Coordinates of C-alpha atoms in Angstrom, one line a residue:
M1 CA -20.7 -27.1 48.1
D2 CA -19.1 -23.9 46.6
N3 CA -20.5 -20.2 46.8
R4 CA -18.3 -18.5 44.3
R5 CA -20.8 -17.1 41.4
I6 CA -22.0 -18.0 37.9
G7 CA -21.0 -16.7 35.1
L8 CA -22.9 -16.2 31.7
F9 CA -22.8 -13.8 28.4
D10 CA -24.5 -13.2 25.2
S11 CA -24.2 -11.2 22.7
G12 CA -27.5 -9.7 24.4
L13 CA -29.9 -10.6 25.8
G14 CA -30.8 -13.6 24.2
G15 CA -28.5 -15.2 27.3
L16 CA -31.3 -14.0 29.5
T17 CA -33.7 -17.3 29.1
V18 CA -30.6 -19.4 30.0
M19 CA -30.5 -17.4 33.5
K20 CA -34.1 -17.5 34.0
E21 CA -33.4 -21.2 34.5
L22 CA -30.8 -21.4 35.6
M23 CA -32.5 -19.0 38.4
H24 CA -34.7 -20.9 38.6
M25 CA -33.7 -24.4 39.0
L26 CA -31.1 -23.8 40.7
P27 CA -31.9 -20.8 43.3
A28 CA -29.5 -20.9 45.3
E29 CA -26.4 -19.7 43.3
S30 CA -25.9 -16.3 41.8
I31 CA -24.7 -14.6 38.7
V32 CA -23.1 -12.5 37.0
Y33 CA -24.2 -11.8 34.0
F34 CA -23.6 -9.2 30.8
G35 CA -24.0 -8.3 27.7
D36 CA -23.4 -7.2 24.7
T37 CA -25.2 -4.9 23.7
G38 CA -23.1 -2.7 21.9
R39 CA -22.2 -5.5 19.1
V40 CA -25.4 -7.5 19.4
P41 CA -25.9 -9.3 16.9
Y42 CA -22.7 -11.9 16.5
G43 CA -24.8 -14.2 13.8
G44 CA -24.1 -11.6 10.7
K45 CA -20.8 -11.6 12.0
S46 CA -17.5 -13.0 11.0
V47 CA -15.3 -16.3 12.6
E48 CA -12.7 -14.5 13.5
T49 CA -15.1 -11.5 15.2
V50 CA -17.1 -14.5 17.0
I51 CA -13.5 -15.3 18.4
K52 CA -12.9 -12.4 19.2
Y53 CA -15.8 -11.0 20.9
T54 CA -15.7 -14.2 23.0
K55 CA -12.9 -14.6 24.3
S56 CA -13.6 -10.9 25.4
D57 CA -16.7 -11.7 26.7
I58 CA -14.7 -14.0 29.0
K59 CA -12.2 -11.9 29.7
F60 CA -14.4 -9.7 31.8
L61 CA -16.2 -12.1 33.3
Q62 CA -12.4 -14.2 34.7
T63 CA -12.5 -10.7 36.9
F64 CA -15.3 -12.2 38.8
D65 CA -14.3 -15.3 41.4
L66 CA -17.0 -17.5 39.5
K67 CA -17.3 -22.1 39.3
L68 CA -18.2 -21.6 35.7
I69 CA -18.7 -19.5 32.2
I70 CA -21.5 -20.4 30.5
A71 CA -21.5 -19.4 26.6
A72 CA -25.9 -18.0 26.5
C73 CA -24.9 -17.3 23.7
G74 CA -25.1 -19.8 20.2
T75 CA -23.3 -18.4 17.5
A76 CA -20.3 -17.5 20.3
S77 CA -21.2 -21.3 21.6
A78 CA -20.7 -23.2 17.8
I79 CA -18.4 -20.5 16.4
A80 CA -15.8 -19.1 19.2
L81 CA -15.6 -22.3 21.8
P82 CA -14.4 -25.2 19.7
H83 CA -12.0 -22.7 19.3
L84 CA -10.9 -22.2 22.7
K85 CA -10.8 -25.1 23.6
D86 CA -8.7 -26.0 27.4
Q87 CA -7.8 -22.5 26.8
Y88 CA -9.6 -22.0 30.8
E89 CA -9.1 -22.6 34.1
I90 CA -12.4 -21.8 35.1
P91 CA -15.0 -24.1 33.5
V92 CA -16.6 -22.2 29.9
M93 CA -19.1 -24.5 28.3
G94 CA -22.1 -23.9 25.5
V95 CA -25.2 -24.4 24.8
T96 CA -24.7 -26.2 20.9
E97 CA -23.6 -29.7 22.7
V98 CA -26.5 -30.2 25.8
T99 CA -29.1 -28.7 22.9
A100 CA -28.3 -31.5 20.2
R101 CA -27.6 -34.4 22.7
E102 CA -31.4 -33.6 24.2
A103 CA -33.1 -33.6 20.3
A104 CA -31.2 -36.5 19.4
R105 CA -33.4 -38.4 22.4
L106 CA -36.5 -36.6 20.6
T107 CA -37.5 -37.1 18.0
K108 CA -38.8 -40.2 16.9
N109 CA -38.7 -39.9 12.9
G110 CA -35.1 -39.4 13.3
C111 CA -35.7 -35.5 10.9
V112 CA -34.2 -32.6 13.3
G113 CA -35.1 -29.1 12.6
V114 CA -32.4 -26.9 13.7
I115 CA -33.4 -22.6 13.8
G116 CA -30.3 -20.3 14.5
T117 CA -28.7 -17.2 13.2
A118 CA -27.4 -17.0 9.7
G119 CA -23.7 -17.3 11.0
T120 CA -24.5 -20.8 14.0
I121 CA -26.7 -22.3 11.0
R122 CA -23.4 -21.4 8.2
S123 CA -20.6 -22.9 11.2
G124 CA -23.1 -26.2 11.2
A125 CA -22.5 -27.3 14.7
F126 CA -26.0 -28.1 15.5
C127 CA -26.0 -31.3 12.6
E128 CA -23.0 -31.8 13.2
L129 CA -23.0 -32.7 16.7
L130 CA -26.7 -34.3 15.7
K131 CA -24.7 -36.3 13.9
Q132 CA -22.0 -37.2 16.7
E133 CA -25.1 -38.4 18.6
N134 CA -26.6 -40.0 15.8
P135 CA -25.8 -40.7 12.5
E136 CA -29.3 -41.8 10.7
I137 CA -31.0 -38.6 11.6
R138 CA -32.0 -35.6 9.1
C139 CA -31.3 -33.1 10.4
V140 CA -32.6 -29.2 8.5
A141 CA -31.1 -26.6 9.4
V142 CA -33.1 -22.5 8.5
P143 CA -31.0 -19.5 9.0
C144 CA -34.0 -17.0 10.8
P145 CA -31.8 -13.4 10.8
L146 CA -34.4 -11.4 11.3
F147 CA -35.3 -13.0 14.8
V148 CA -32.6 -11.3 17.0
P149 CA -34.3 -7.7 16.4
L150 CA -37.4 -8.2 16.3
V151 CA -37.7 -10.4 20.2
E152 CA -35.1 -6.9 21.1
N153 CA -37.7 -4.1 20.0
G154 CA -40.1 -6.6 21.6
Y155 CA -42.5 -7.6 19.0
L156 CA -43.1 -11.1 20.5
E157 CA -46.9 -11.2 19.1
H158 CA -46.7 -9.2 16.2
E159 CA -47.9 -10.5 12.8
A160 CA -44.9 -8.5 11.2
T161 CA -42.5 -11.6 13.3
R162 CA -45.6 -14.3 12.6
L163 CA -45.7 -13.2 9.1
I164 CA -42.1 -13.4 8.7
A165 CA -42.3 -16.5 11.2
E166 CA -44.5 -18.3 8.8
E167 CA -42.1 -17.6 6.1
Y168 CA -38.6 -18.9 7.4
L169 CA -40.7 -22.3 9.1
E170 CA -42.2 -23.3 6.2
P171 CA -38.6 -25.5 5.1
I172 CA -39.6 -27.2 8.3
I173 CA -42.7 -28.3 8.5
K174 CA -41.5 -29.5 4.1
S175 CA -39.0 -31.2 5.7
G176 CA -41.6 -33.5 8.5
A177 CA -39.2 -33.0 11.3
D178 CA -40.7 -34.2 14.4
T179 CA -38.7 -32.1 16.8
L180 CA -37.0 -28.8 16.3
I181 CA -34.3 -26.9 17.7
L182 CA -34.5 -23.2 19.0
G183 CA -30.2 -22.3 18.6
C184 CA -31.1 -18.7 19.9
T185 CA -31.6 -18.4 23.0
H186 CA -33.7 -15.4 22.3
Y187 CA -36.2 -17.9 20.4
P188 CA -37.3 -19.2 23.4
L189 CA -39.2 -15.7 23.6
L190 CA -41.1 -16.6 20.3
S191 CA -41.8 -19.8 21.2
R192 CA -45.9 -19.6 21.0
I193 CA -45.2 -18.1 17.4
I194 CA -43.3 -20.5 16.3
G195 CA -45.6 -23.9 18.0
E196 CA -48.4 -22.6 16.3
I197 CA -47.5 -22.9 13.0
V198 CA -45.1 -26.2 12.9
G199 CA -47.7 -27.8 14.9
D200 CA -48.7 -29.8 18.3
R201 CA -46.0 -32.6 17.0
V202 CA -43.4 -31.6 16.8
R203 CA -40.7 -30.3 20.0
L204 CA -39.8 -27.0 20.5
V205 CA -36.3 -27.7 22.4
N206 CA -35.1 -25.2 24.4
P207 CA -30.9 -23.7 24.8
G208 CA -31.5 -22.6 28.2
V209 CA -33.7 -25.2 29.3
C210 CA -30.8 -27.7 28.0
A211 CA -27.9 -25.7 29.5
A212 CA -29.5 -25.4 32.8
T213 CA -30.7 -28.9 33.2
E214 CA -26.6 -30.0 32.7
I215 CA -25.8 -27.5 34.9
K216 CA -27.9 -28.7 38.0
K217 CA -25.9 -32.2 37.1
R218 CA -22.1 -31.5 37.5
L219 CA -22.9 -29.0 40.0
T220 CA -24.4 -31.8 41.8
A221 CA -22.4 -34.5 40.5
Q222 CA -18.9 -32.7 41.3
G223 CA -20.6 -31.1 45.0
M224 CA -20.1 -27.3 44.3
L225 CA -23.8 -26.7 44.7
A226 CA -24.5 -23.2 46.4
E227 CA -25.4 -23.5 50.3
K228 CA -27.3 -19.8 49.6
P229 CA -27.1 -17.1 47.3
E230 CA -24.6 -14.0 48.7
E231 CA -27.0 -10.7 49.2
E232 CA -27.7 -9.0 46.3
P233 CA -27.1 -12.4 43.9
Y234 CA -27.9 -10.9 40.9
H235 CA -25.5 -8.1 38.4
F236 CA -25.6 -7.2 35.1
Y237 CA -23.3 -6.0 33.0
L238 CA -23.7 -4.3 29.5
S239 CA -21.6 -2.9 26.7
D240 CA -23.7 -0.1 25.9
D241 CA -25.9 2.1 27.1
P242 CA -28.3 0.0 29.8
G243 CA -31.3 2.4 29.3
G244 CA -34.1 0.4 29.4
F245 CA -32.5 -3.0 30.8
T246 CA -35.1 -3.0 33.5
R247 CA -38.0 -3.3 31.1
L248 CA -37.3 -5.3 28.5
G249 CA -34.7 -7.8 30.0
S250 CA -37.7 -8.2 32.5
M251 CA -39.7 -9.2 29.3
F252 CA -36.5 -12.4 28.3
L253 CA -36.9 -13.2 32.6
E254 CA -40.8 -13.1 33.1
R255 CA -39.9 -11.5 36.1
P256 CA -39.2 -8.1 37.7
I257 CA -35.3 -7.2 36.6
S258 CA -33.9 -6.7 40.3
G259 CA -29.8 -6.1 41.4
H260 CA -26.6 -4.6 40.6
V261 CA -26.9 -3.4 36.6
S262 CA -23.9 -1.2 35.0
R263 CA -21.7 -0.3 31.6
V264 CA -19.3 -1.7 31.1
D265 CA -16.6 -0.7 28.5
I266 CA -15.5 -4.0 27.5
E267 CA -13.2 -2.8 24.3
A268 CA -10.7 -2.7 27.0
Y269 CA -11.4 -6.5 27.9
T270 CA -11.6 -6.8 23.7
E271 CA -7.7 -4.8 23.4
S272 CA -6.3 -7.3 25.4
A273 CA -7.6 -10.3 24.7
L274 CA -6.5 -10.8 22.2

């Protein structure tokens, strides 16, 4: 038994899709969420900047008594975490490895599509991980840079989103992929539109579901599940003005935001993290 909290961070609000799955699968756990809303998105930033931001996010979360930290951000997981392995006493895991593993397991025809931010796709992380699982897998990776701002502005069912998605997903459809990795934690909110465009024969792989499943498995195996949540189980911290967060965050969580919400000066942690 371990009643310490779980920490999650994301470049914005997309990591709330991971938190949503954790809340569903592990209702006894208490969670601290940090969204770097003042520096979002990470997807178009340089490798050096993504590493710097990721280090500061972890530095902030380390101020809490946590048993695990999750990089609930595809870009941070793909780009920064490989450079930061074994630097922390507390376990830090990302979403890319478990998601690639699940996609490799699901594909029947050996062709897997990947959509993500420009940085994630440029890193080649998902394709490399898929090849590690099965060298015969053919990986088709497409950057979708406009998806994050569309999601963060609530354009989930907008016609403009559909038109952009149709253009982005055309190479995936033409490739014949039967499995598609939603390689950014924002993208599950576009699952309906994406699913309609690629068709029923394509399995969508949600990083949030994959990460939450892996975390439950790890904590169970290590005897680290919480017995019960704290009196105030969910704390939310943002690097920009939290105004509007309750409304938008509730959309990501698919439930009303409840718990502590405040702003943190992440630049202070950035300077000390370098």
